[in-house]
CSV table of C-alpha atoms in Angstrom, one decimal:
chain,number,residue,atom,x,y,z
A,19,MET,CA,0.0,0.0,0.0
A,20,GLU,CA,2.8,2.4,1.0
A,21,GLU,CA,4.7,1.6,-2.2
A,22,GLU,CA,1.6,2.2,-4.4
A,23,ALA,CA,1.0,5.5,-2.6
A,24,ARG,CA,4.6,6.5,-3.2
A,25,LYS,CA,4.3,5.7,-6.9
A,26,LEU,CA,1.1,7.8,-7.2
A,27,LEU,CA,2.7,10.7,-5.4
A,28,GLU,CA,5.6,10.7,-7.8
A,29,GLU,CA,3.1,10.8,-10.7
A,30,GLY,CA,1.3,13.8,-9.1
A,31,ILE,CA,-1.6,12.0,-7.4
A,32,VAL,CA,-2.2,12.0,-3.7
A,33,LYS,CA,-4.4,9.2,-2.4
A,34,LYS,CA,-6.5,9.5,0.8
A,35,LEU,CA,-8.2,6.3,2.0
A,36,ILE,CA,-11.7,7.0,3.3
A,37,SER,CA,-13.1,3.4,3.7
A,38,PRO,CA,-11.1,0.2,3.1
A,39,GLY,CA,-12.4,-2.4,0.7
A,40,LYS,CA,-12.5,-6.2,1.1
A,41,GLY,CA,-10.5,-9.1,-0.3
A,42,GLU,CA,-7.4,-9.1,-2.3
A,43,LEU,CA,-6.3,-6.4,-4.7
A,44,SER,CA,-7.2,-7.4,-8.2
A,45,THR,CA,-4.4,-7.6,-10.8
A,46,PHE,CA,-6.7,-5.6,-13.2
A,47,PRO,CA,-5.7,-7.2,-16.5
A,48,ASN,CA,-6.8,-5.3,-19.7
A,49,GLY,CA,-10.5,-6.0,-20.3
A,50,THR,CA,-11.4,-5.8,-16.7
A,51,LYS,CA,-14.7,-3.9,-16.0
A,52,VAL,CA,-14.8,-1.6,-13.1
A,53,VAL,CA,-18.0,0.0,-11.8
A,54,PHE,CA,-17.8,2.9,-9.4
A,55,HIS,CA,-19.5,6.1,-8.2
A,56,TYR,CA,-17.5,9.3,-8.4
A,57,ARG,CA,-17.6,12.8,-7.1
A,58,THR,CA,-15.4,15.5,-8.8
A,59,SER,CA,-14.6,18.6,-6.8
A,60,LEU,CA,-12.4,21.6,-7.0
A,61,CYS,CA,-9.8,21.9,-4.3
A,62,ASP,CA,-12.0,24.6,-2.6
A,63,GLY,CA,-14.7,22.0,-2.1
A,64,THR,CA,-16.9,23.1,-5.0
A,65,VAL,CA,-18.6,19.9,-6.5
A,66,LEU,CA,-18.6,19.7,-10.2
A,67,ASP,CA,-20.1,16.3,-10.8
A,68,ASP,CA,-21.6,13.5,-8.6
A,69,SER,CA,-22.7,10.3,-10.3
A,70,ARG,CA,-25.2,9.7,-7.5
A,71,THR,CA,-27.1,12.8,-8.3
A,72,MET,CA,-26.2,13.6,-12.0
A,73,GLY,CA,-29.3,13.9,-14.1
A,74,GLY,CA,-31.6,13.4,-11.2
A,75,ARG,CA,-30.6,9.7,-10.8
A,76,SER,CA,-27.9,7.5,-9.3
A,77,LYS,CA,-25.9,5.8,-12.1
A,78,PRO,CA,-22.4,4.6,-11.5
A,79,MET,CA,-19.6,4.9,-14.0
A,80,GLU,CA,-18.4,1.8,-15.9
A,81,LEU,CA,-15.0,1.5,-17.4
A,82,ILE,CA,-13.3,-1.3,-19.4
A,83,LEU,CA,-9.6,-1.1,-18.6
A,84,GLY,CA,-7.2,-0.9,-21.5
A,85,LYS,CA,-9.6,0.8,-23.8
A,86,LYS,CA,-7.8,4.2,-23.6
A,87,PHE,CA,-10.5,6.1,-21.8
A,88,LYS,CA,-10.0,9.8,-22.4
A,89,LEU,CA,-9.4,10.5,-18.7
A,90,ALA,CA,-6.4,8.2,-18.0
A,91,ALA,CA,-6.3,9.2,-14.4
A,92,TRP,CA,-9.4,7.3,-13.5
A,93,GLU,CA,-7.9,4.1,-14.9
A,94,ARG,CA,-4.7,4.8,-13.0
A,95,VAL,CA,-6.3,5.3,-9.6
A,96,VAL,CA,-8.9,2.5,-9.6
A,97,ILE,CA,-6.2,-0.2,-10.0
A,98,THR,CA,-4.9,0.9,-6.6
A,99,MET,CA,-8.3,0.0,-5.0
A,100,ARG,CA,-10.1,-3.0,-3.6
A,101,GLN,CA,-13.7,-3.7,-4.3
A,102,GLY,CA,-15.8,-1.8,-1.8
A,103,GLU,CA,-13.1,0.8,-1.1
A,104,VAL,CA,-13.8,4.5,-1.0
A,105,ALA,CA,-10.8,6.8,-1.6
A,106,GLU,CA,-10.1,10.4,-2.5
A,107,PHE,CA,-7.5,11.3,-5.1
A,108,ASN,CA,-6.0,14.7,-5.5
A,109,CYS,CA,-4.7,14.9,-9.1
A,110,GLU,CA,-2.4,17.6,-10.6
A,111,ASN,CA,-3.3,19.6,-13.7
A,112,LYS,CA,-1.5,17.2,-16.1
A,113,HIS,CA,-4.1,14.5,-15.1
A,114,THR,CA,-7.2,16.7,-15.3
A,115,SER,CA,-6.8,18.8,-18.5
A,116,LEU,CA,-9.3,16.7,-20.4
A,117,TYR,CA,-11.9,16.5,-17.6
A,118,PRO,CA,-14.1,19.3,-19.0
A,119,LEU,CA,-14.7,17.2,-22.2
A,120,VAL,CA,-15.3,14.0,-20.2
A,121,SER,CA,-17.7,15.8,-17.9
A,122,GLN,CA,-19.6,17.3,-20.8
A,123,SER,CA,-20.1,13.8,-22.3
A,124,LEU,CA,-21.2,12.4,-19.0
A,125,ARG,CA,-23.7,15.2,-18.5
A,126,ASN,CA,-25.0,14.7,-22.0
A,127,ILE,CA,-25.5,11.0,-21.3
A,128,SER,CA,-27.3,11.7,-18.0
A,129,ALA,CA,-29.6,14.1,-19.8
A,130,GLY,CA,-30.4,11.6,-22.6
A,131,LYS,CA,-28.4,13.4,-25.2
A,132,ASP,CA,-25.7,12.4,-27.7
A,133,PRO,CA,-22.6,12.1,-25.5
A,134,LEU,CA,-20.6,13.9,-28.3
A,135,GLU,CA,-23.1,16.7,-28.7
A,136,GLY,CA,-21.3,20.1,-28.7
A,137,GLN,CA,-17.8,18.6,-29.4
A,138,ARG,CA,-16.1,19.7,-32.6
A,139,HIS,CA,-14.6,17.4,-35.1
A,140,CYS,CA,-11.1,17.6,-33.7
A,141,CYS,CA,-8.9,16.0,-31.1
A,142,GLY,CA,-9.4,16.6,-27.4
A,143,ILE,CA,-6.2,18.7,-27.1
A,144,ALA,CA,-7.4,21.0,-29.9
A,145,GLN,CA,-10.7,21.5,-28.1
A,146,ILE,CA,-9.0,22.3,-24.9
A,147,HIS,CA,-7.1,25.1,-26.5
A,148,SER,CA,-10.1,26.5,-28.5
A,149,HIS,CA,-12.6,29.1,-27.4
A,150,HIS,CA,-15.5,26.7,-28.0
A,151,SER,CA,-18.0,26.7,-25.2
A,152,LEU,CA,-18.9,23.4,-23.6
A,153,GLY,CA,-22.4,24.7,-22.7
A,154,HIS,CA,-21.7,24.7,-18.9
A,155,ASN,CA,-20.1,27.8,-17.2
A,156,ASP,CA,-18.2,25.7,-14.7
A,157,LEU,CA,-16.7,23.5,-17.4
A,158,ASP,CA,-15.8,26.5,-19.6
A,159,ASN,CA,-14.1,28.1,-16.6
A,160,LEU,CA,-12.2,24.9,-15.9
A,161,GLN,CA,-11.2,24.6,-19.5
A,162,ALA,CA,-9.9,28.1,-19.5
A,163,ASN,CA,-8.2,27.7,-16.1
A,164,PRO,CA,-6.9,24.1,-15.7
A,165,GLN,CA,-6.4,23.2,-12.1
A,166,PRO,CA,-6.0,20.2,-9.8
A,167,LEU,CA,-9.2,18.2,-9.1
A,168,LEU,CA,-10.3,15.9,-6.3
A,169,PHE,CA,-11.9,12.6,-7.4
A,170,THR,CA,-13.7,10.7,-4.7
A,171,ILE,CA,-14.1,7.1,-6.0
A,172,ASP,CA,-16.4,4.4,-4.5
A,173,LEU,CA,-15.4,1.1,-6.2
A,174,LEU,CA,-18.5,-1.0,-6.4
A,175,GLU,CA,-17.5,-3.9,-8.7
A,176,VAL,CA,-14.5,-5.4,-10.3
A,177,LEU,CA,-15.5,-7.9,-13.1
A,178,ALA,CA,-12.9,-10.1,-14.8
A,179,PRO,CA,-12.6,-10.1,-18.6
A,180,GLY,CA,-15.1,-12.4,-20.3
A,181,SER,CA,-17.5,-12.4,-17.3
A,182,PHE,CA,-19.8,-9.7,-18.7
A,183,GLN,CA,-21.3,-8.5,-22.0
A,184,LEU,CA,-19.5,-5.5,-23.5
A,185,ASP,CA,-21.3,-2.2,-23.5
A,186,VAL,CA,-21.6,-0.4,-26.8
A,187,TRP,CA,-19.1,2.3,-25.9
A,188,ALA,CA,-16.4,-0.4,-25.1
A,189,MET,CA,-16.7,-2.1,-28.5
A,190,THR,CA,-14.4,-1.8,-31.5
A,191,ASP,CA,-15.7,0.2,-34.5
A,192,GLU,CA,-16.4,-3.1,-36.4
A,193,GLU,CA,-18.3,-4.5,-33.4
A,194,LYS,CA,-20.4,-1.3,-33.1
A,195,LEU,CA,-21.3,-1.4,-36.8
A,196,GLU,CA,-22.3,-5.0,-36.7
A,197,LEU,CA,-24.5,-4.4,-33.6
A,198,VAL,CA,-26.6,-1.5,-34.9
A,199,PRO,CA,-29.0,-3.6,-37.0
A,200,GLN,CA,-29.6,-5.8,-33.9
A,201,ILE,CA,-30.3,-2.7,-31.7
A,202,HIS,CA,-32.6,-1.4,-34.4
A,203,GLU,CA,-34.6,-4.6,-34.6
A,204,GLU,CA,-34.8,-4.8,-30.8
A,205,GLY,CA,-36.1,-1.3,-30.7
A,206,ASN,CA,-38.8,-2.1,-33.3
A,207,THR,CA,-39.9,-5.2,-31.3
A,208,LEU,CA,-40.2,-3.2,-28.1
A,209,PHE,CA,-42.1,-0.5,-30.0
A,210,LYS,CA,-44.6,-3.0,-31.3
A,211,GLN,CA,-45.1,-4.3,-27.8
A,212,GLY,CA,-46.0,-0.8,-26.6
A,213,LYS,CA,-42.8,-0.5,-24.5
A,214,ILE,CA,-42.0,3.0,-25.8
A,215,THR,CA,-39.5,4.0,-23.1
A,216,GLU,CA,-37.4,0.9,-23.7
A,217,ALA,CA,-37.7,1.3,-27.5
A,218,THR,CA,-36.6,4.9,-27.2
A,219,GLU,CA,-33.5,3.9,-25.3
A,220,LYS,CA,-32.6,1.2,-28.0
A,221,TYR,CA,-32.9,3.8,-30.8
A,222,TYR,CA,-30.9,6.3,-28.8
A,223,ASN,CA,-28.1,3.7,-28.3
A,224,GLY,CA,-28.0,2.9,-32.0
A,225,ILE,CA,-27.8,6.6,-32.9
A,226,ALA,CA,-25.1,7.2,-30.3
A,227,CYS,CA,-23.2,4.2,-31.6
A,228,LEU,CA,-23.2,5.5,-35.2
A,229,LYS,CA,-22.6,9.1,-34.2
A,230,ASN,CA,-19.4,7.9,-32.4
A,231,LEU,CA,-18.2,6.4,-35.6
A,232,GLN,CA,-19.3,9.4,-37.7
A,233,MET,CA,-17.2,11.7,-35.5
A,234,LYS,CA,-14.1,10.0,-36.8
A,235,GLU,CA,-14.9,10.9,-40.4
A,236,HIS,CA,-14.9,14.2,-42.2
A,237,PRO,CA,-18.4,15.7,-42.7
A,238,GLY,CA,-19.6,15.1,-46.2
A,239,ASP,CA,-17.1,12.3,-47.0
A,240,GLU,CA,-18.4,9.0,-48.4
A,241,VAL,CA,-18.2,7.1,-45.2
A,242,TRP,CA,-19.7,10.0,-43.2
A,243,VAL,CA,-22.7,10.1,-45.6
A,244,LYS,CA,-23.2,6.3,-45.4
A,245,LEU,CA,-23.2,6.5,-41.6
A,246,ASP,CA,-25.6,9.4,-41.7
A,247,LYS,CA,-28.0,7.4,-43.9
A,248,LEU,CA,-27.9,4.6,-41.2
A,249,ILE,CA,-28.6,7.1,-38.5
A,250,THR,CA,-31.7,8.6,-40.3
A,251,PRO,CA,-34.2,5.7,-39.9
A,252,LEU,CA,-33.1,5.3,-36.2
A,253,LEU,CA,-33.6,9.0,-35.6
A,254,LEU,CA,-37.1,8.9,-37.3
A,255,ASN,CA,-38.1,6.0,-35.0
A,256,PHE,CA,-36.7,7.8,-32.0
A,257,CYS,CA,-38.8,10.9,-33.0
A,258,GLN,CA,-41.9,8.7,-33.3
A,259,CYS,CA,-41.3,7.5,-29.7
A,260,LYS,CA,-40.8,11.1,-28.6
A,261,LEU,CA,-44.1,12.1,-30.3
A,262,LEU,CA,-45.9,9.5,-28.2
A,263,GLN,CA,-44.1,10.7,-25.1
A,264,GLY,CA,-45.2,14.3,-25.8
A,265,GLN,CA,-41.7,15.6,-26.4
A,266,TYR,CA,-42.8,17.7,-29.3
A,267,TYR,CA,-40.1,20.4,-29.4
A,268,GLU,CA,-37.4,17.7,-29.4
A,269,VAL,CA,-39.2,16.1,-32.4
A,270,ILE,CA,-39.3,19.5,-34.2
A,271,GLU,CA,-35.5,20.0,-33.5
A,272,HIS,CA,-34.5,16.5,-34.8
A,273,CYS,CA,-36.8,16.6,-37.9
A,274,SER,CA,-35.7,20.1,-38.8
A,275,ALA,CA,-32.1,18.8,-38.8
A,276,LEU,CA,-33.1,15.9,-41.1
A,277,VAL,CA,-35.0,18.0,-43.7
A,278,PHE,CA,-32.2,20.5,-43.8
A,279,LYS,CA,-30.0,17.6,-45.1
A,280,TYR,CA,-32.6,15.6,-46.9
A,281,GLU,CA,-35.2,17.9,-48.4
A,282,ASP,CA,-37.4,15.0,-49.7
A,283,ASN,CA,-37.6,13.1,-46.4
A,284,LEU,CA,-41.3,12.5,-46.2
A,285,LYS,CA,-41.4,11.0,-42.7
A,286,ALA,CA,-39.4,13.9,-41.2
A,287,TYR,CA,-41.9,16.4,-42.6
A,288,TYR,CA,-44.9,14.3,-41.4
A,289,LYS,CA,-43.6,13.9,-37.8
A,290,ARG,CA,-42.6,17.6,-37.6
A,291,ALA,CA,-46.0,18.6,-38.9
A,292,LYS,CA,-47.7,16.5,-36.1
A,293,ALA,CA,-45.4,18.0,-33.5
A,294,HIS,CA,-46.1,21.6,-34.7
A,295,ALA,CA,-49.8,20.8,-34.6
A,296,ALA,CA,-49.5,19.5,-31.0
A,297,VAL,CA,-47.9,22.8,-29.8
A,298,TRP,CA,-50.4,25.0,-31.6
A,299,ASN,CA,-48.0,26.1,-34.4
A,300,GLU,CA,-50.8,26.0,-37.0
A,301,VAL,CA,-49.0,27.9,-39.8
A,302,GLU,CA,-45.9,25.7,-39.5
A,303,ALA,CA,-48.0,22.5,-39.3
A,304,ARG,CA,-49.9,23.4,-42.5
A,305,VAL,CA,-46.7,24.2,-44.4
A,306,ASP,CA,-45.3,20.8,-43.4
A,307,PHE,CA,-48.5,18.9,-44.2
A,308,ASN,CA,-48.6,20.6,-47.6
A,309,LYS,CA,-45.0,19.4,-48.2
A,310,VAL,CA,-46.1,15.9,-47.3
A,311,LEU,CA,-48.8,16.1,-50.0
A,312,GLU,CA,-46.3,17.4,-52.5
A,313,LEU,CA,-44.0,14.5,-51.9
A,314,ASP,CA,-46.8,11.9,-51.8
A,315,PRO,CA,-50.3,12.9,-52.9
A,316,SER,CA,-51.6,9.4,-51.9
A,317,LEU,CA,-51.4,10.5,-48.3
A,318,GLY,CA,-54.2,13.0,-48.8
A,319,PRO,CA,-56.7,11.2,-46.6
A,320,SER,CA,-54.2,10.9,-43.7
A,321,VAL,CA,-53.2,14.5,-44.0
A,322,ALA,CA,-56.9,15.6,-44.1
A,323,LYS,CA,-57.5,13.6,-40.9
A,324,GLU,CA,-54.6,15.3,-39.1
A,325,LEU,CA,-55.7,18.7,-40.3
A,326,LYS,CA,-59.2,18.2,-39.1
A,327,ALA,CA,-58.0,17.0,-35.7
A,328,MET,CA,-55.8,20.1,-35.4
A,329,GLU,CA,-58.7,22.4,-36.5
A,330,ASP,CA,-61.0,20.7,-34.0
A,331,ARG,CA,-58.4,21.2,-31.2
A,332,ILE,CA,-58.0,24.9,-32.1
A,333,ARG,CA,-61.8,25.5,-32.1
A,334,ASN,CA,-62.2,23.8,-28.7
A,335,LYS,CA,-59.3,25.8,-27.3
A,336,GLU,CA,-60.9,29.0,-28.6
A,337,LYS,CA,-64.3,28.1,-27.1
A,338,GLU,CA,-62.6,27.4,-23.7
A,339,GLU,CA,-60.8,30.7,-23.8
A,340,LYS,CA,-64.0,32.6,-24.7
A,341,GLY,CA,-65.9,30.9,-21.8
A,342,ARG,CA,-63.0,31.6,-19.4
A,343,TYR,CA,-62.9,35.3,-20.1
A,344,LYS,CA,-66.6,35.9,-20.9
A,345,GLY,CA,-67.5,37.1,-17.3
A,346,LEU,CA,-64.6,39.6,-17.3
A,347,PHE,CA,-66.2,41.8,-19.9
A,348,ASN,CA,-69.8,41.7,-18.8
A,349,TYR,CA,-69.4,43.3,-15.4
A,350,THR,CA,-72.2,45.7,-14.5
A,351,GLU,CA,-71.6,48.2,-11.7
A,352,PRO,CA,-74.4,47.8,-9.0
A,353,PRO,CA,-76.7,50.8,-8.6
A,354,ALA,CA,-75.8,53.3,-5.9
A,355,THR,CA,-77.7,52.9,-2.7
A,356,ALA,CA,-79.2,56.2,-1.3
A,357,THR,CA,-78.2,57.0,2.3
A,358,THR,CA,-80.0,59.2,4.8
A,359,GLY,CA,-78.4,61.2,7.5
């Protein structure tokens, strides 16, 4: 233990044991899966991230050792821990420079977004030295002013290689590409079973998987375009789930991105039209429904049904509002009462 602490100290990491673990220290061969909760703090005690509360839920971090995770310090410190151990690690700047990007990805994941959303098509070092905002003031400040960080790690599980199924993020590019059709089919099956939340997660995983591959290509290149065409049907299915969940503005955002790239994407216009109608954007909904008819006139009966439903909702809303405010404009002042002295 003392020898390991000395090695860490020489590398610019100070370990403080909070609670000892149990059993023997693992040898942590490459391919080992470690599951842990983490809390990241500035040296003044300001908490940046906490896996127990991030995104309103408690979800531990999972790492496959040897996969060159962007924040190498986490791999370095967990191999000094026993399962069940809790320890604090004070890491110098050289170990924490990429933390803002890692944190942004983790926050995106906790919010159900693309983990790479907001990151430019360049390496991590280039991003660190750019003036590109990460979308979080605390991370922007940390990126502009690198500093030591405190990582409090609670090591929950240590799983030997081969004893678990690989998560998508831990797969090779080839494995990811082969897995996407399976994820898509699983999502479709769940959707047909009415398990919309589970289907949404499947489609999201498929999209994130392909987005990860796409980020390695130059936008517009042949491989990038092929990947984008694989993403499109998954994204449309994802939007259908979001429609059913009432996430109309998210549908509008995703479908707008699709029609910007693919002007003849009928399904994107149809889903965006329905989302606009749901949030009372009558003009925008009519424009999109007209585009649907332009692309496929045979959908006339379906579009007419959607337009009638929208018009009925608008009329009902107007009636409710008239009834609500009717009394406000029919107020009659009561006659004055004579008084005698």
